[in-house]
mmCIF file of C-alpha atoms in Angstrom:
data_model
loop_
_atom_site.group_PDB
_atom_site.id
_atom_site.type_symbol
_atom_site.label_atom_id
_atom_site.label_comp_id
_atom_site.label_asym_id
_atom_site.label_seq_id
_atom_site.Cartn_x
_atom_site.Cartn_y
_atom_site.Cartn_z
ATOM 1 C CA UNK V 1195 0.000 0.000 0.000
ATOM 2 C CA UNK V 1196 2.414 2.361 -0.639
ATOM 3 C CA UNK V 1197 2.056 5.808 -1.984
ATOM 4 C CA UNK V 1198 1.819 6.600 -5.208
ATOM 5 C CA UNK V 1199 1.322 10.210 -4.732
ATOM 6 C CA UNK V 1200 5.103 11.610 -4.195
ATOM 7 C CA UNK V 1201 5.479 12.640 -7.493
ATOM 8 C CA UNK V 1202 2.388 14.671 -7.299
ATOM 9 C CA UNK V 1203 2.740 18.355 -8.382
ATOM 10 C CA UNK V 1204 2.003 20.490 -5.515
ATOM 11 C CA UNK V 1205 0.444 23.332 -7.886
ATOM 12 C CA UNK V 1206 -1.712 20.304 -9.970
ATOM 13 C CA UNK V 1207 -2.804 19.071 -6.094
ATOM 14 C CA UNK V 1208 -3.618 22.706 -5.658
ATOM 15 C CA UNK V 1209 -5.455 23.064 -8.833
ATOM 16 C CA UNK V 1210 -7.691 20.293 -8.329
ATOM 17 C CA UNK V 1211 -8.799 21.415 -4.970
ATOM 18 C CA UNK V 1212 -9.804 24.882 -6.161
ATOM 19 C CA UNK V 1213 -11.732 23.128 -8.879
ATOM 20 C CA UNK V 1214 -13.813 21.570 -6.573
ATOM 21 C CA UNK V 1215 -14.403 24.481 -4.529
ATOM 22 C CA UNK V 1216 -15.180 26.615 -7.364
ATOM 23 C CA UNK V 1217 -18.620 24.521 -8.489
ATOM 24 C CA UNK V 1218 -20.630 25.648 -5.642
ATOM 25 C CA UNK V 1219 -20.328 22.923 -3.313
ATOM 26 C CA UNK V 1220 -20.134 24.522 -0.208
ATOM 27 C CA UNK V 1221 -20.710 22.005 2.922
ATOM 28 C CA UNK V 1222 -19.838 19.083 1.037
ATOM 29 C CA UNK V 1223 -16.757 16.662 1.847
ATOM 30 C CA UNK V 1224 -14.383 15.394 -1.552
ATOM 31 C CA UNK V 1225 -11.825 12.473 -1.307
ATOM 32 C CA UNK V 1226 -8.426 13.859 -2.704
ATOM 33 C CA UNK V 1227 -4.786 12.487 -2.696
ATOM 34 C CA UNK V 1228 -2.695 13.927 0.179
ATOM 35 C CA UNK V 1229 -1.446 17.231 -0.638
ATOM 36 C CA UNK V 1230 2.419 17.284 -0.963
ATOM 37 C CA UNK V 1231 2.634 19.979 1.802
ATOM 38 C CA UNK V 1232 0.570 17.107 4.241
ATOM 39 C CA UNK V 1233 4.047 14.729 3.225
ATOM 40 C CA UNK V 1234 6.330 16.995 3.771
ATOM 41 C CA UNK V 1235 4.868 18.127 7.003
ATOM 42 C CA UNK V 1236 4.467 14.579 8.547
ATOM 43 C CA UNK V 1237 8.555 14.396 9.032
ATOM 44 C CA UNK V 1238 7.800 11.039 8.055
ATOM 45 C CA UNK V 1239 10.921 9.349 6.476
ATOM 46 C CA UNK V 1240 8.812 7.074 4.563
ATOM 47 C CA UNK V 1241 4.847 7.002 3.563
ATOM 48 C CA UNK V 1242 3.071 3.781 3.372
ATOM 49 C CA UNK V 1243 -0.082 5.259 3.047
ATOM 50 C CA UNK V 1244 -1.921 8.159 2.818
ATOM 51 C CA UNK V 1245 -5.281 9.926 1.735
ATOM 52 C CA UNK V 1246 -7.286 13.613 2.034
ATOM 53 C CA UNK V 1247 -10.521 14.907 2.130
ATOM 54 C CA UNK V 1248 -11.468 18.822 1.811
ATOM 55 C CA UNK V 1249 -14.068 20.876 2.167
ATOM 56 C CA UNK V 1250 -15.392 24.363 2.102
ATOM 57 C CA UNK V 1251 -17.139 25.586 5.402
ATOM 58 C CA UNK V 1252 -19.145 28.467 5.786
ATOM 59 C CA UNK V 1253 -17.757 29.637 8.933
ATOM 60 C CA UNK V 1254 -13.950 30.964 8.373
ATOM 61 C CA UNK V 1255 -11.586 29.441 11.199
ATOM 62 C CA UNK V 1256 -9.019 31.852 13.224
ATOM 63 C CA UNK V 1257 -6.276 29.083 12.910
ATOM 64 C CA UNK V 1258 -5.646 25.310 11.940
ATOM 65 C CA UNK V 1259 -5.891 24.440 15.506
ATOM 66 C CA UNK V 1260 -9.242 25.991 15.844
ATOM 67 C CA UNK V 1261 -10.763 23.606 12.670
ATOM 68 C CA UNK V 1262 -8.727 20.676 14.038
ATOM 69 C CA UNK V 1263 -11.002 21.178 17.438
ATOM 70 C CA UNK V 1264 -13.915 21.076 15.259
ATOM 71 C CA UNK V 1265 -12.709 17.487 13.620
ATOM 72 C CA UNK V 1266 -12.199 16.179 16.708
ATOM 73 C CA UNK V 1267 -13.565 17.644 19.664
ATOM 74 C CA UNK V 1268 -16.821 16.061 21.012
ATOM 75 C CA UNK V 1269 -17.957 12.714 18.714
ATOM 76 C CA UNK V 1270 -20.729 11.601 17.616
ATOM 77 C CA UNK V 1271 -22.578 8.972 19.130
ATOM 78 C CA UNK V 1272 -22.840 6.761 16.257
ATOM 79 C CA UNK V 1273 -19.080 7.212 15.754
ATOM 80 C CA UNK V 1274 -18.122 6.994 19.767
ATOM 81 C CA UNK V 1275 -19.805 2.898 18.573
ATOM 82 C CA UNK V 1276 -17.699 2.865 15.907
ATOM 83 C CA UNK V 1277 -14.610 3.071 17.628
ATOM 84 C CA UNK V 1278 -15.507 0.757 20.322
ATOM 85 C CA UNK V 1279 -16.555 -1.556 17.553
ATOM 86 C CA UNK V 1280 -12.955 -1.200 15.688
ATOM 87 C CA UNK V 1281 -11.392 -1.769 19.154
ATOM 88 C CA UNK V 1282 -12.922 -5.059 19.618
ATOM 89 C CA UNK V 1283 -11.839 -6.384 16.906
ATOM 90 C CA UNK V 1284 -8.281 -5.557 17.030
ATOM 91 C CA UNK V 1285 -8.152 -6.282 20.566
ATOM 92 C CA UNK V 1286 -7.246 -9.856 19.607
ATOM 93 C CA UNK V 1287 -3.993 -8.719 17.906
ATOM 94 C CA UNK V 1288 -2.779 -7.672 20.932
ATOM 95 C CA UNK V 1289 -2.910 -3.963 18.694
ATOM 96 C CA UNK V 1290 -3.734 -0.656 20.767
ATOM 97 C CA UNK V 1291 -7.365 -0.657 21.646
ATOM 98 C CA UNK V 1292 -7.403 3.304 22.077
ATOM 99 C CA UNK V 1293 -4.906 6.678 21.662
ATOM 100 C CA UNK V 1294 -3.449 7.460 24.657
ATOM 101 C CA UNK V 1295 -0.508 9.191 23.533
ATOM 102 C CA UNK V 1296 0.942 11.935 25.831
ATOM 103 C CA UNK V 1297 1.397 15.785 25.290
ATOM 104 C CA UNK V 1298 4.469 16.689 23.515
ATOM 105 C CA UNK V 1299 4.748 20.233 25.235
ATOM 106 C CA UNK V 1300 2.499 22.038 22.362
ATOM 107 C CA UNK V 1301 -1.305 20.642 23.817
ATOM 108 C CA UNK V 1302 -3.374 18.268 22.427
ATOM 109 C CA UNK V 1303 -6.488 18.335 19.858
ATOM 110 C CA UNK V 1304 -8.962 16.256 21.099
ATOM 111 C CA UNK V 1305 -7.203 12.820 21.822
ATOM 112 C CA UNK V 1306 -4.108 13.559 19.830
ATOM 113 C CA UNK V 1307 -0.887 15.032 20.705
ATOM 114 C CA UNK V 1308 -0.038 18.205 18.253
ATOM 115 C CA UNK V 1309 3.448 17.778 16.829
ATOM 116 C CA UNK V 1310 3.633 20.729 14.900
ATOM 117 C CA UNK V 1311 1.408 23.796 14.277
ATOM 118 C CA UNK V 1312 1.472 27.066 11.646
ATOM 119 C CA UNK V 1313 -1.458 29.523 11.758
ATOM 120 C CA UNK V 1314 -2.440 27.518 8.775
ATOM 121 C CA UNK V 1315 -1.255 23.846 9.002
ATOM 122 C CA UNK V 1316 -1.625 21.429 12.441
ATOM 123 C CA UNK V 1317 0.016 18.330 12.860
ATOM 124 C CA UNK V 1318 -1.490 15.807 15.468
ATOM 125 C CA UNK V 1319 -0.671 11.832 15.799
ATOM 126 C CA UNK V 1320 1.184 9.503 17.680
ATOM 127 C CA UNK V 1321 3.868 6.266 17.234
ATOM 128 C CA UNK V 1322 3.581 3.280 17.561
ATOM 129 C CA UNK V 1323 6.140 -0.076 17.409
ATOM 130 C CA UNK V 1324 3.192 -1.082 14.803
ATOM 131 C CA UNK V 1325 2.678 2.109 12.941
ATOM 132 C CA UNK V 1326 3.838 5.416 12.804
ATOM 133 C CA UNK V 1327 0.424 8.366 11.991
ATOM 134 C CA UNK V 1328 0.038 11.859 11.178
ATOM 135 C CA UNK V 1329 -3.365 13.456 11.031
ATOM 136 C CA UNK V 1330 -2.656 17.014 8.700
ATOM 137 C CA UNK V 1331 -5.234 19.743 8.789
ATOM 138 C CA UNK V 1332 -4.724 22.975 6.696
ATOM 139 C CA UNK V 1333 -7.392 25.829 6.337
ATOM 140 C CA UNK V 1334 -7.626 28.104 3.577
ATOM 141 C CA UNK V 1335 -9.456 31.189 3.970
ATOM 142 C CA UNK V 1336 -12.153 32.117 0.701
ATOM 143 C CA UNK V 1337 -14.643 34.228 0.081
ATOM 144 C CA UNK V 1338 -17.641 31.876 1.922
ATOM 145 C CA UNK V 1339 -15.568 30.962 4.874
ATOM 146 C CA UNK V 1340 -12.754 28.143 4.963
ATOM 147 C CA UNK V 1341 -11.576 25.606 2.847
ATOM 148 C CA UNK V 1342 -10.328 23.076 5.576
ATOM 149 C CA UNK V 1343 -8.424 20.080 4.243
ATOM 150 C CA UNK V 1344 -7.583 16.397 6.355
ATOM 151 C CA UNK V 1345 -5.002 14.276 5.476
ATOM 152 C CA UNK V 1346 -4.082 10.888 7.364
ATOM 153 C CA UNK V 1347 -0.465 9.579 6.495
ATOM 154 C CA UNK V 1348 1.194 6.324 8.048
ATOM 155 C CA UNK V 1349 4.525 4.774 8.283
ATOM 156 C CA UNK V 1350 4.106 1.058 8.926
ATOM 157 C CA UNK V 1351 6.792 -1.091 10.812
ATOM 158 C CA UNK V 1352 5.591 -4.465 10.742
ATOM 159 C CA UNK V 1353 3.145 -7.240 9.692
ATOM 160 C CA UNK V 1354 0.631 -6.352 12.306
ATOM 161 C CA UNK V 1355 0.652 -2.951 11.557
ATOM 162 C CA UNK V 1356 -0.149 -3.894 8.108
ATOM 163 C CA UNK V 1357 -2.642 -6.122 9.361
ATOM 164 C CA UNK V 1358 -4.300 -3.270 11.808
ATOM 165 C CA UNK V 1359 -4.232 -0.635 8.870
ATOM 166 C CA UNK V 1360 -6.619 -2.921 6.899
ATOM 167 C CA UNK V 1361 -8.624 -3.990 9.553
ATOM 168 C CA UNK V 1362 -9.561 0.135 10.308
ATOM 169 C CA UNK V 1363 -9.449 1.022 6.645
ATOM 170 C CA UNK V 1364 -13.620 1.316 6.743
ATOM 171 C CA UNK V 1365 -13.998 2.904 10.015
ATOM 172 C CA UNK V 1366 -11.075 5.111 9.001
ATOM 173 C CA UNK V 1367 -12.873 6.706 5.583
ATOM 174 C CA UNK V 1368 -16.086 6.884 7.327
ATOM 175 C CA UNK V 1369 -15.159 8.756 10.528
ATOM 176 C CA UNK V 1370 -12.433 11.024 8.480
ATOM 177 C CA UNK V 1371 -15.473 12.103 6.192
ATOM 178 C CA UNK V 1372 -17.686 12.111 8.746
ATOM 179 C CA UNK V 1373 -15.920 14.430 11.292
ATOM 180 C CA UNK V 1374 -14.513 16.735 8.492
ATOM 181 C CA UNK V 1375 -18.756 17.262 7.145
ATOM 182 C CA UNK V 1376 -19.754 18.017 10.989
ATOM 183 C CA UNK V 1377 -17.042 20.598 11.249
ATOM 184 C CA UNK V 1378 -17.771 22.422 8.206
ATOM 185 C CA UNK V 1379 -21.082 22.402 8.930
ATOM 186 C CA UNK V 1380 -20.925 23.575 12.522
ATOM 187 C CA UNK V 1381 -22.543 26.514 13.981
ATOM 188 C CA UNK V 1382 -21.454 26.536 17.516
ATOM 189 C CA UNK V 1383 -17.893 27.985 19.191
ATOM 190 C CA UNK V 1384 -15.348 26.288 18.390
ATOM 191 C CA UNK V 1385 -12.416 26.251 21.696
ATOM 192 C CA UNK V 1386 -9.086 27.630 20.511
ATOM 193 C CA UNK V 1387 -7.254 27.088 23.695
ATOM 194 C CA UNK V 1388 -4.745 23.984 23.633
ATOM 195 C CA UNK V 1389 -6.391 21.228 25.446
ATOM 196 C CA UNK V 1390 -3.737 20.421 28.263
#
């Protein structure tokens, strides 16, 4: 499962996302390869997989931190079950059953450490002896609010990492297109305030 999108342009990634903003669909969540800035940012020395999805909010975001928080702060229900549903089964491998990763000295965004952080990029994620993962979030500010972009990239070590990157591979796309529609569609305040 290894990348195929390092040779990707960065200005044809670019183009592509702009496209997709620019035929009025507002509020709406797009699959898209991982931007090039998302790889570079990981500090990943090797990608074994990787994916995006964008959108275009209404609401414009102060920071990257502040649309991360609206990813990840307060699930669903339905997807609260479908994490406890992907823990069971991986629970036989012997694989983590949950994130508990600890705070790296620059807060945390919901249950993940932040690595790294611009005003317009946040990195959050964790390691692993299985797996290595970065979770990339970038807003762009336009004239209806924010274009807010996710991208998940992982560096696998092993066989059973392999193994628990397939097994999540459905509750993965679901909760990363999921999440990203709720926070471009959100209403409420949204924290800015590193959760410590």
């Amino acid at each position: 499962m290894r990348a195929n999108q390092n040779n990707r342009s960065p200005t044809v990634t670019h183009f592509t996302e702009r496209v997709l903003f620019m035929t009025n669909e507002a509020n709406k969540v797009f699959f898209i390869a991982a931007p090039a800035a998302a790889m570079s940012a990981s500090g990943l020395t090797r990608i074994d997989f990787s994916d995006g999805y964008a959108g275009q909010g209404d609401r414009t975001y102060v920071d990257a931190e502040q649309a991360g928080r609206a990813v990840f702060a307060e699930p669903h229900r339905m997807l609260t079950w479908l994490i406890i549903l992907r823990n069971g089964i991986v629970a036989p491998l012997g694989l983590k059953k949950s994130i508990s990763f600890s705070d790296r000295g620059l807060g945390k965004i919901g249950m993940f450490p932040i690595i790294s952080s611009t005003g317009t990029e946040v990195v959050v994620g964790g390691d692993d002896k299985h797996l290595d993962f970065r979770i990339w979030i970038s807003i762009q500010p336009s004239l209806q609010g924010s274009e807010v972009t996710v991208s998940t990239l992982v560096k696998i070590h092993n066989l059973f990492g392999r193994v628990y990157l397939f097994i999540i591979m459905p509750f993965h796309k679901l909760l990363t297109r999921s999440l990203l529609k709720r926070a471009i569609n959100r209403r409420d305040k949204v924290q800015r305030k590193p959760e410590r």
